[in-house]
Amino acid sequence: MLDRFRYLFIQARNYDNPQILEVLAKIIRNKNASTTFPAILNRCCHILLNRWQLHPKTQGYVVEFVELFDLLPSGMGRGYGQSYSSRMNQLVREFLQTDYYKQLKRLATIVSESHNKKTNPGKKEEVVGNLITRYPYLYDHCLLGADSSTEQQETVYKVKTELEKQFESKLSKFVTYQIRVAQAGRAKMEELNNDRLIKPVTNPTLLSDRDLGKSLKHYVGKVENGYSYQELSRSFLTHTNDTRNYQLFKDDLYEYIVQSVDGKYGKNSFNKRLYDKLQELYPKYHNSKPDEFLKMRTYSQLFNYLIVDSPQNPSHLVFMDMISNMGTTKTIGLLLKLVLLCSKVKPYLEKRFSILFNHYESFTRQGAGWLVRSLEKVNVAFSVNFGNLDMSFLRRIYAKI
């Protein structure tokens, strides 16, 4: 199948089925081919990839397949009256500039990194883009487009779900191991490890053990006045359930947010800018009782403001400012506090981080360390609040630390 695809689309010659060539020739010679062909080629790619990527024995073909595009001949002529091979070469070259191809490259990275971890677990991923395998919550936005097929969506969902389960399991085992270390004492644990009575468990994140422990405690334990984020969100929802109008709801939401902002930083400028931003949102509804849809739009607009607006306007100065003044743990905690109010906006929060990921994917880990730490902590926060981890187990643990 790899050779047949190469003959048909990459070399554009020596393909042995004249009927397919005839149909394809009509497609690429159409005056709208530059617009329609990328989606057609993308669909052809995923017909193969959707099956290969789900089975360990065929996953290697995914990487080989995407690498075929590196073999595209150069120097062919351009123009409407050109030969079949030249026209195909031109259209495939245009395909390489699309989001479709970018998504294919990311998929190949995920499969390749998964394989490398099994064969070379000590390997360090130096570029942010190579870390995508660590963040399944980005997959819907980094691997799929608006016109992705149902089959493609289902395939990504299966891969995403499996990786989330794996991370949650590893995180749970690591936390359990760390607690046993703390209880037994490190000297005793080294003795037990040497006797192979207890097998050491590796930290599944790129955070230090200390940073991971602090993050877990922050996202699960008591953070404000003896309450956890989940308890605070439930209290807010109860309090605002019968709010008389949208203006009062926004006032309550403002207070809910700033309680998580460090006092000095908030008083200097953040609180006022946040308040002004909230007042700008949907003023025509100020005297109306807010419904769930209006609340969701409000949360979504806040994510635009606090993280990043759009791929076309990727400015993220507010997010950087928050991290500089509060640190990544508290900044992600504030965002978690918002998404706990309405799980339906979780995909919207994920989309904001996918925009940042796309923007920095060619940077080294060191060059975008703040983003890597943020992505890691979002992964942790999501796992312990939206995953299948035993929350009561974690609460008991971190209440004693």
XYZ file of N, CA and C in Angstrom, residues 138-386:
747
model
N -5.083 17.641 23.725
C -4.880 18.504 22.559
C -5.301 17.834 21.252
N -5.535 16.530 21.282
C -5.689 15.774 20.037
C -6.875 16.224 19.193
N -8.008 16.517 19.835
C -9.192 16.915 19.069
C -8.923 18.162 18.238
N -8.006 18.993 18.694
C -7.747 20.268 18.028
C -6.481 20.241 17.175
N -5.537 19.358 17.511
C -4.286 19.283 16.760
C -4.282 18.196 15.688
N -5.173 17.217 15.809
C -5.202 16.112 14.849
C -6.452 16.095 13.982
N -7.452 16.876 14.349
C -8.712 16.887 13.607
C -9.020 18.277 13.084
N -9.773 18.314 11.996
C -10.244 19.571 11.441
C -11.757 19.571 11.360
N -12.308 20.672 10.892
C -13.766 20.803 10.827
C -14.396 19.766 9.907
N -13.641 19.308 8.900
C -14.205 18.358 7.936
C -13.666 16.934 8.124
N -13.110 16.644 9.295
C -12.625 15.283 9.556
C -13.795 14.303 9.551
N -13.563 13.137 8.992
C -14.626 12.135 8.890
C -14.972 11.568 10.264
N -16.148 10.960 10.347
C -16.570 10.320 11.595
C -15.591 9.224 11.993
N -15.123 8.467 11.015
C -14.158 7.397 11.286
C -12.866 7.968 11.864
N -12.417 9.082 11.295
C -11.195 9.717 11.789
C -11.381 10.215 13.220
N -12.535 10.809 13.500
C -12.827 11.295 14.854
C -12.861 10.140 15.848
N -13.468 9.040 15.451
C -13.552 7.874 16.339
C -12.169 7.289 16.612
N -11.324 7.283 15.596
C -9.968 6.760 15.766
C -9.174 7.610 16.744
N -9.250 8.924 16.567
C -8.541 9.829 17.473
C -9.076 9.688 18.889
N -10.393 9.529 19.010
C -11.001 9.364 20.338
C -10.465 8.112 21.035
N -10.340 7.019 20.283
C -9.837 5.771 20.875
C -8.395 5.934 21.347
N -7.572 6.545 20.509
C -6.168 6.756 20.876
C -6.073 7.679 22.085
N -6.835 8.768 22.039
C -6.848 9.745 23.132
C -7.272 9.098 24.449
N -8.358 8.343 24.422
C -8.881 7.709 25.632
C -7.890 6.720 26.221
N -7.242 5.948 25.367
C -6.272 4.961 25.841
C -5.074 5.642 26.501
N -4.583 6.716 25.900
C -3.440 7.427 26.473
C -3.806 8.105 27.788
N -5.029 8.617 27.883
C -5.482 9.220 29.137
C -5.525 8.180 30.252
N -6.032 6.997 29.930
C -6.093 5.917 30.924
C -4.691 5.514 31.372
N -3.778 5.430 30.417
C -2.405 5.054 30.750
C -1.773 6.077 31.688
N -1.985 7.357 31.399
C -1.397 8.397 32.243
C -1.995 8.364 33.647
N -3.300 8.222 33.725
C -3.957 8.177 35.035
C -3.443 7.006 35.864
N -3.258 5.869 35.216
C -2.753 4.692 35.918
C -1.333 4.931 36.421
N -0.491 5.489 35.568
C 0.899 5.767 35.959
C 0.957 6.799 37.081
N 0.092 7.808 36.993
C 0.074 8.847 38.023
C -0.354 8.266 39.364
N -1.372 7.436 39.345
C -1.862 6.812 40.571
C -0.787 5.934 41.209
N -0.094 5.147 40.389
C 0.964 4.274 40.901
C 2.119 5.087 41.470
N 2.442 6.197 40.804
C 3.549 7.022 41.286
C 3.212 7.665 42.627
N 1.988 8.178 42.746
C 1.567 8.794 44.009
C 1.607 7.765 45.134
N 1.107 6.575 44.862
C 1.116 5.510 45.871
C 2.542 5.183 46.303
N 3.427 5.093 45.314
C 4.831 4.793 45.615
C 5.453 5.897 46.459
N 5.203 7.159 46.113
C 5.774 8.280 46.855
C 5.296 8.282 48.305
N 4.044 7.942 48.509
C 3.510 7.890 49.871
C 4.185 6.775 50.669
N 4.416 5.656 50.014
C 5.089 4.547 50.702
C 6.525 4.923 51.048
N 7.149 5.698 50.172
C 8.496 6.194 50.458
C 8.472 7.079 51.693
N 7.507 8.002 51.727
C 7.409 8.932 52.856
C 7.116 8.200 54.164
N 6.293 7.178 54.094
C 5.905 6.449 55.304
C 7.025 5.548 55.818
N 7.715 4.897 54.912
C 8.746 3.944 55.321
C 10.092 4.600 55.577
N 10.287 5.803 55.016
C 11.597 6.429 55.123
C 12.445 6.013 53.943
N 13.206 6.940 53.413
C 13.946 6.666 52.183
C 14.997 5.574 52.367
N 15.657 5.566 53.510
C 16.686 4.541 53.729
C 16.074 3.144 53.681
N 14.932 2.999 54.359
C 14.246 1.712 54.371
C 13.766 1.335 52.975
N 13.276 2.340 52.207
C 12.775 2.066 50.861
C 13.902 1.603 49.949
N 15.090 2.206 50.094
C 16.219 1.777 49.275
C 16.556 0.316 49.565
N 16.445 -0.052 50.849
C 16.693 -1.441 51.235
C 15.660 -2.372 50.611
N 14.373 -1.934 50.653
C 13.305 -2.741 50.059
C 13.455 -2.826 48.547
N 13.865 -1.704 47.929
C 14.059 -1.694 46.479
C 15.179 -2.647 46.083
N 16.266 -2.607 46.863
C 17.402 -3.481 46.565
C 17.014 -4.944 46.698
N 16.124 -5.218 47.641
C 15.646 -6.593 47.832
C 14.519 -6.947 46.860
N 14.162 -5.969 45.995
C 13.125 -6.150 44.977
C 11.754 -6.459 45.573
N 11.548 -6.013 46.822
C 10.231 -6.193 47.428
C 9.259 -5.136 46.921
N 9.798 -3.961 46.627
C 8.980 -2.878 46.079
C 9.701 -2.306 44.864
N 9.029 -2.263 43.755
C 9.630 -1.760 42.525
C 9.451 -0.249 42.434
N 10.531 0.510 42.218
C 10.408 1.964 42.083
C 9.496 2.333 40.918
N 8.786 3.444 41.062
C 7.868 3.916 40.023
C 8.348 5.270 39.520
N 8.426 5.410 38.217
C 8.929 6.641 37.611
C 7.850 7.710 37.550
N 8.244 8.937 37.807
C 7.362 10.099 37.660
C 6.876 10.164 36.207
N 5.567 10.104 35.943
C 5.066 10.081 34.564
C 5.001 11.455 33.893
N 5.411 12.501 34.596
C 5.362 13.853 34.037
C 6.771 14.377 33.788
N 6.859 15.556 33.204
C 8.142 16.236 33.024
C 8.425 17.193 34.180
N 7.568 17.180 35.190
C 7.759 17.998 36.382
C 8.679 17.266 37.352
N 9.342 18.021 38.219
C 10.115 17.379 39.276
C 9.149 16.691 40.238
N 9.647 15.743 41.009
C 8.786 15.058 41.981
C 8.155 16.064 42.937
N 8.941 17.039 43.361
C 8.449 18.049 44.302
C 7.351 18.901 43.668
N 7.589 19.337 42.425
C 6.612 20.185 41.734
C 5.321 19.413 41.470
N 5.448 18.155 41.092
C 4.260 17.330 40.857
C 3.468 17.165 42.147
N 4.165 16.917 43.251
C 3.482 16.764 44.531
C 2.731 18.019 44.934
N 3.366 19.180 44.755
C 2.716 20.452 45.088
C 1.510 20.695 44.185
N 1.647 20.342 42.913
C 0.551 20.541 41.960
C -0.639 19.655 42.307
N -0.376 18.399 42.601
C -1.456 17.484 42.970
C -2.184 17.967 44.213
N -1.422 18.374 45.196
C -2.040 18.863 46.430
C -2.893 20.094 46.151
N -2.412 20.961 45.257
C -3.142 22.192 44.933
C -4.439 21.895 44.187
N -4.410 20.935 43.264
C -5.581 20.660 42.432
C -6.588 19.723 43.089
N -6.176 19.075 44.180
C -7.066 18.142 44.868
C -7.396 18.602 46.279
N -6.399 19.180 46.950
C -6.556 19.516 48.363
C -7.227 20.849 48.620
N -7.088 21.321 49.850
C -7.697 22.582 50.273
C -6.845 23.752 49.786
N -7.470 24.702 49.100
C -6.708 25.820 48.536
C -7.164 27.186 49.037
N -8.454 27.320 49.363
C -8.980 28.616 49.806
C -9.905 28.417 51.002
N -9.518 28.983 52.125
C -10.358 28.934 53.332
C -10.789 27.514 53.700
N -9.893 26.565 53.469
C -10.193 25.186 53.835
C -11.032 24.423 52.831
N -11.201 24.974 51.627
C -12.023 24.322 50.599
C -11.181 23.986 49.367
N -11.541 22.905 48.704
C -10.893 22.521 47.449
C -11.557 23.259 46.291
N -10.942 23.166 45.114
C -11.530 23.798 43.928
C -12.903 23.218 43.610
N -13.054 21.922 43.766
C -14.356 21.314 43.475
C -15.421 21.814 44.444
N -15.064 21.941 45.709
C -16.018 22.440 46.701
C -16.370 23.900 46.438
N -15.380 24.687 46.051
C -15.628 26.100 45.747
C -16.540 26.250 44.535
N -16.323 25.422 43.518
C -17.152 25.508 42.310
C -18.597 25.123 42.614
N -18.785 24.091 43.422
C -20.154 23.689 43.782
C -20.849 24.786 44.587
N -20.110 25.423 45.473
C -20.679 26.510 46.272
C -21.098 27.676 45.381
N -20.247 28.009 44.403
C -20.568 29.109 43.484
C -21.815 28.787 42.666
N -21.897 27.575 42.154
C -23.051 27.183 41.340
C -24.342 27.235 42.148
N -24.273 26.815 43.389
C -25.456 26.876 44.259
C -25.857 28.323 44.518
N -24.852 29.152 44.787
C -25.105 30.559 45.115
C -25.697 31.329 43.937
N -25.245 31.015 42.715
C -25.669 31.781 41.534
C -26.801 31.118 40.763
N -27.324 30.029 41.264
C -28.366 29.298 40.544
C -29.594 30.159 40.267
N -29.945 30.995 41.221
C -31.132 31.843 41.060
C -30.768 33.322 40.966
N -29.587 33.609 40.447
C -29.162 35.002 40.300
C -30.179 35.780 39.479
N -30.512 36.972 39.959
C -31.598 37.750 39.359
C -31.273 38.233 37.945
N -30.024 38.659 37.713
C -29.685 39.145 36.379
C -28.209 38.885 36.060
N -27.871 39.110 34.807
C -26.528 38.810 34.309
C -25.470 39.694 34.950
N -25.796 40.947 35.214
C -24.839 41.849 35.853
C -24.416 41.312 37.222
N -25.371 40.858 38.008
C -25.059 40.303 39.325
C -24.251 39.010 39.196
N -24.572 38.215 38.179
C -23.810 36.990 37.945
C -22.349 37.317 37.654
N -22.106 38.321 36.824
C -20.728 38.694 36.502
C -20.001 39.238 37.724
N -20.703 39.964 38.568
C -20.088 40.461 39.807
C -19.666 39.295 40.701
N -20.542 38.302 40.810
C -20.215 37.120 41.617
C -19.052 36.337 40.998
N -19.059 36.247 39.666
C -17.993 35.526 38.975
C -16.649 36.227 39.182
N -16.669 37.536 39.152
C -15.449 38.316 39.402
C -14.879 37.985 40.780
N -15.723 37.992 41.792
C -15.265 37.686 43.155
C -14.749 36.252 43.244
N -15.415 35.349 42.552
C -15.011 33.939 42.541
C -13.601 33.787 41.972
N -13.304 34.537 40.916
C -11.995 34.433 40.268
C -10.901 35.083 41.102
N -11.133 36.314 41.557
C -10.051 37.062 42.217
C -9.665 36.458 43.564
N -10.520 35.609 44.129
C -10.134 34.928 45.364
C -8.922 34.021 45.140
N -8.673 33.658 43.875
C -7.538 32.789 43.551
C -6.335 33.570 43.041
N -6.429 34.891 43.049
C -5.338 35.736 42.559
C -4.546 36.265 43.749
N -3.231 36.152 43.678
C -2.390 36.663 44.756
C -2.696 38.130 45.008
N -2.814 38.490 46.294
C -3.279 39.820 46.682
C -2.551 40.974 46.037
N -1.221 41.010 46.136
C -0.449 42.139 45.606
C -0.590 42.242 44.094
N -0.494 41.116 43.410
C -0.623 41.107 41.952
C -2.009 41.570 41.529
N -3.026 41.083 42.228
C -4.393 41.473 41.888
C -4.628 42.951 42.089
N -4.165 43.489 43.195
C -4.394 44.902 43.504
C -3.623 45.824 42.571
N -2.469 45.365 42.090
C -1.655 46.213 41.216
C -2.356 46.520 39.897
N -2.923 45.514 39.253
C -3.566 45.783 37.957
C -4.526 44.692 37.502
N -4.241 43.441 37.855
C -4.996 42.325 37.282
C -6.484 42.421 37.576
N -6.825 42.679 38.827
C -8.239 42.673 39.213
C -9.048 43.703 38.439
N -8.492 44.900 38.293
C -9.217 45.960 37.574
C -9.391 45.600 36.104
N -8.340 45.068 35.477
C -8.435 44.690 34.067
C -9.449 43.559 33.874
N -9.468 42.635 34.810
C -10.445 41.547 34.739
C -11.863 42.084 34.896
N -12.053 42.983 35.842
C -13.381 43.558 36.068
C -13.859 44.306 34.818
N -12.969 45.096 34.230
C -13.324 45.847 33.018
C -13.682 44.897 31.878
N -12.929 43.805 31.764
C -13.207 42.836 30.704
C -14.578 42.212 30.897
N -14.906 41.856 32.128
C -16.215 41.267 32.405
C -17.344 42.234 32.079
N -17.138 43.510 32.372
C -18.187 44.495 32.101
C -18.434 44.669 30.606
N -17.428 44.391 29.797
C -17.569 44.507 28.340
C -18.432 43.390 27.754
N -18.551 42.289 28.465
C -19.211 41.107 27.904
C -20.732 41.234 27.923
N -21.318 41.202 26.751
C -22.766 41.098 26.552
C -23.584 42.055 27.434
N -23.303 43.360 27.359
C -24.014 44.329 28.220
C -25.522 44.374 27.985
N -25.973 43.982 26.798
C -27.418 44.043 26.526
C -28.207 43.045 27.371
N -27.496 42.086 27.996
C -28.176 41.094 28.841
C -28.076 41.415 30.331
N -27.544 42.591 30.668
C -27.296 42.915 32.074
C -28.531 42.776 32.958
N -29.680 43.082 32.430
C -30.906 43.037 33.238
C -31.712 41.757 33.038
N -31.123 40.814 32.298
C -31.815 39.542 32.036
C -31.238 38.436 32.912
N -32.063 37.473 33.228
C -31.590 36.315 33.997
C -30.709 35.457 33.083
N -29.477 35.166 33.475
C -28.578 34.423 32.584
C -28.941 32.943 32.481
N -28.979 32.431 31.258
C -29.192 30.996 31.079
C -27.830 30.306 30.944
N -27.844 28.990 30.800
C -26.596 28.230 30.752
C -25.754 28.603 29.538
N -26.418 28.891 28.422
C -25.681 29.235 27.210
C -24.923 30.545 27.389
N -25.554 31.527 27.996
C -24.891 32.813 28.232
C -23.717 32.641 29.201
N -23.894 31.818 30.200
C -22.802 31.562 31.142
C -21.628 30.886 30.427
N -21.930 29.919 29.557
C -20.872 29.244 28.805
C -20.118 30.224 27.923
N -20.841 31.113 27.264
C -20.194 32.122 26.425
C -19.295 33.022 27.262
N -19.728 33.313 28.465
C -18.933 34.159 29.358
C -17.634 33.464 29.747
N -17.726 32.200 30.146
C -16.521 31.447 30.506
C -15.573 31.354 29.304
N -16.133 31.111 28.129
C -15.313 30.980 26.926
C -14.579 32.277 26.615
N -15.277 33.396 26.741
C -14.643 34.691 26.505
C -13.546 34.970 27.523
N -13.732 34.506 28.735
C -12.693 34.673 29.753
C -11.451 33.861 29.400
N -11.641 32.664 28.852
C -10.485 31.874 28.421
C -9.741 32.590 27.292
N -10.491 33.221 26.384
C -9.851 34.018 25.334
C -8.964 35.093 25.940
N -9.502 35.759 26.936
C -8.792 36.876 27.565
C -7.611 36.391 28.406
N -7.819 35.350 29.187
C -6.798 34.904 30.136
C -5.683 34.088 29.488
N -5.981 33.408 28.361
C -4.964 32.538 27.752
C -4.541 33.082 26.385
N -5.378 32.889 25.391
C -5.056 33.354 24.041
C -6.358 33.446 23.255
N -6.432 34.423 22.361
C -7.687 34.684 21.663
C -7.942 33.711 20.520
N -7.009 33.632 19.569
C -7.248 32.825 18.373
C -5.931 32.568 17.649
N -5.919 31.618 16.696
C -4.703 31.402 15.895
C -4.314 32.648 15.109
N -5.309 33.428 14.708
C -5.039 34.647 13.953
C -4.493 35.760 14.847
N -4.845 35.707 16.130
C -4.365 36.692 17.100
C -3.816 35.943 18.316
N -2.603 35.374 18.177
C -2.081 34.485 19.228
C -1.408 35.192 20.402
N -1.722 36.458 20.608
C -1.145 37.180 21.746
C -1.596 36.532 23.055
N -0.655 36.326 23.964
C -0.971 35.686 25.247
C -0.248 36.396 26.392
N -0.252 37.710 26.348
C 0.458 38.510 27.343
C -0.150 38.368 28.731
N -1.481 38.288 28.805
C -2.130 38.151 30.115
C -1.722 36.826 30.757
N -1.723 35.757 29.965
C -1.342 34.445 30.479
C 0.105 34.447 30.967
N 0.998 35.043 30.180
C 2.401 35.129 30.569
C 2.559 35.954 31.840
N 1.784 37.023 31.937
C 1.837 37.892 33.112
C 1.379 37.144 34.361
N 0.325 36.356 34.219
C -0.165 35.559 35.349
C 0.891 34.556 35.814
N 1.515 33.886 34.857
C 2.540 32.902 35.209
C 3.727 33.572 35.888
N 4.128 34.727 35.375
C 5.273 35.443 35.948
C 5.011 35.868 37.382
N 3.766 36.207 37.681
C 3.434 36.736 39.002
C 2.894 35.691 39.974
N 2.230 34.654 39.464
C 1.614 33.660 40.353
C 2.233 32.273 40.241
N 2.988 32.030 39.161
C 3.528 30.696 38.923
C 2.544 29.831 38.152
N 3.041 28.755 37.563
C 2.180 27.920 36.716
C 1.134 27.147 37.521
N 1.484 26.702 38.723
C 0.533 25.892 39.502
C -0.733 26.676 39.813
N -0.589 27.885 40.326
C -1.755 28.693 40.682
C -2.493 29.194 39.446
N -1.750 29.505 38.387
C -2.393 29.977 37.152
C -3.287 28.889 36.566
N -2.780 27.675 36.469
C -3.593 26.568 35.967
C -4.725 26.277 36.939
N -4.480 26.463 38.224
C -5.536 26.282 39.219
C -6.690 27.235 39.006
N -6.380 28.475 38.659
C -7.437 29.458 38.400
C -8.280 29.037 37.195
N -7.616 28.536 36.148
C -8.346 28.075 34.960
C -9.181 26.834 35.278
N -8.628 25.954 36.099
C -9.376 24.773 36.540
C -10.622 25.197 37.309
N -10.464 26.200 38.135
C -11.577 26.707 38.935
C -12.727 27.166 38.040
N -12.393 27.729 36.889
C -13.417 28.168 35.936
C -14.064 26.989 35.219
N -13.243 26.059 34.733
C -13.803 24.962 33.943
C -14.632 24.020 34.813
N -14.375 24.000 36.118
C -15.189 23.179 37.019
C -16.618 23.708 37.138
N -16.835 24.953 36.746
C -18.185 25.520 36.778
C -19.060 24.951 35.672
N -18.416 24.494 34.593
C -19.179 23.968 33.456
C -18.257 23.089 32.619
N -18.399 21.782 32.746
C -17.508 20.868 32.032
C -17.646 20.992 30.516
N -18.751 21.581 30.055
C -18.948 21.733 28.611
C -17.960 22.710 27.985
N -17.332 23.571 28.800
C -16.350 24.504 28.238
C -14.933 23.936 28.303
N -14.784 22.713 28.808
C -13.461 22.085 28.852
C -12.835 21.990 27.460
N -13.574 21.567 26.413
C -12.978 21.558 25.075
C -12.517 22.940 24.622
N -13.212 23.970 25.075
C -12.817 25.323 24.692
C -11.501 25.695 25.360
N -11.320 25.292 26.605
C -10.048 25.523 27.291
C -8.931 24.744 26.600
N -9.225 23.516 26.218
C -8.242 22.702 25.503
C -7.844 23.367 24.190
N -8.805 23.964 23.517
C -8.524 24.658 22.260
C -7.549 25.802 22.467
N -7.698 26.552 23.569
C -6.767 27.656 23.853
C -5.334 27.126 23.956
N -5.173 25.996 24.643
C -3.821 25.458 24.800
C -3.304 24.850 23.501
N -4.191 24.367 22.654
C -3.744 23.857 21.354
C -3.212 25.001 20.491
N -3.787 26.184 20.632
C -3.295 27.350 19.894
C -1.881 27.693 20.342
N -1.652 27.686 21.652
C -0.307 27.947 22.167
C 0.662 26.853 21.731
N 0.205 25.609 21.756
C 1.054 24.496 21.331
C 1.462 24.670 19.870
N 0.502 24.993 19.020
C 0.799 25.202 17.600
C 1.790 26.345 17.413
N 1.626 27.381 18.213
C 2.466 28.578 18.093
C 3.918 28.288 18.478
N 4.109 27.391 19.436
C 5.453 27.141 19.968
C 6.008 25.761 19.619
N 5.371 25.023 18.730
C 5.779 23.632 18.536
C 7.181 23.476 17.955
N 7.723 24.508 17.319
C 9.089 24.409 16.792
C 10.138 24.870 17.800
N 9.705 25.372 18.967
C 10.634 25.820 20.007
C 11.213 24.610 20.753
N 12.396 24.810 21.337
C 12.940 23.773 22.203
C 12.192 23.774 23.530
N 12.287 22.676 24.258
C 11.661 22.607 25.585
C 12.183 23.712 26.481
N 13.476 23.965 26.396
C 14.057 25.001 27.236
C 13.556 26.384 26.829
N 13.365 26.582 25.531
C 12.925 27.887 25.036
C 11.482 28.203 25.360
N 10.690 27.183 25.660
C 9.279 27.388 26.027
C 8.965 26.566 27.275
N 9.875 26.639 28.243
C 9.704 25.855 29.461
C 8.433 26.180 30.216
N 8.043 27.451 30.201
C 6.814 27.875 30.892
C 5.591 27.184 30.290
N 5.594 27.010 28.947
C 4.460 26.358 28.287
C 4.445 24.863 28.599
N 5.606 24.228 28.563
C 5.676 22.797 28.867
C 5.188 22.534 30.286
N 5.622 23.366 31.236
C 5.146 23.196 32.618
C 3.635 23.392 32.704
N 3.130 24.357 31.950
C 1.679 24.601 31.943
C 0.926 23.414 31.367
N 1.399 22.884 30.241
C 0.746 21.737 29.608
C 0.764 20.518 30.527
N 1.888 20.315 31.206
C 1.992 19.194 32.142
C 0.986 19.344 33.280
N 0.848 20.560 33.791
C -0.035 20.766 34.942
C -1.508 20.735 34.539
N -1.812 21.146 33.320
C -3.177 20.964 32.818
C -3.494 19.472 32.761
N -2.543 18.689 32.285
C -2.730 17.236 32.208
C -3.008 16.643 33.589
N -2.247 17.076 34.574
C -2.433 16.591 35.943
C -3.787 17.039 36.490
N -4.101 18.330 36.306
C -5.365 18.879 36.827
C -6.568 18.184 36.207
N -6.520 17.933 34.897
C -7.617 17.239 34.225
C -7.748 15.802 34.722
N -6.622 15.134 34.896
C -6.654 13.725 35.302
C -7.307 13.542 36.661
N -6.963 14.425 37.613
C -7.480 14.238 38.975
C -8.873 14.831 39.166
N -9.331 15.653 38.226
C -10.657 16.261 38.372
C -11.684 15.756 37.366
N -11.229 15.241 36.221
C -12.165 14.773 35.199
C -11.921 13.320 34.790
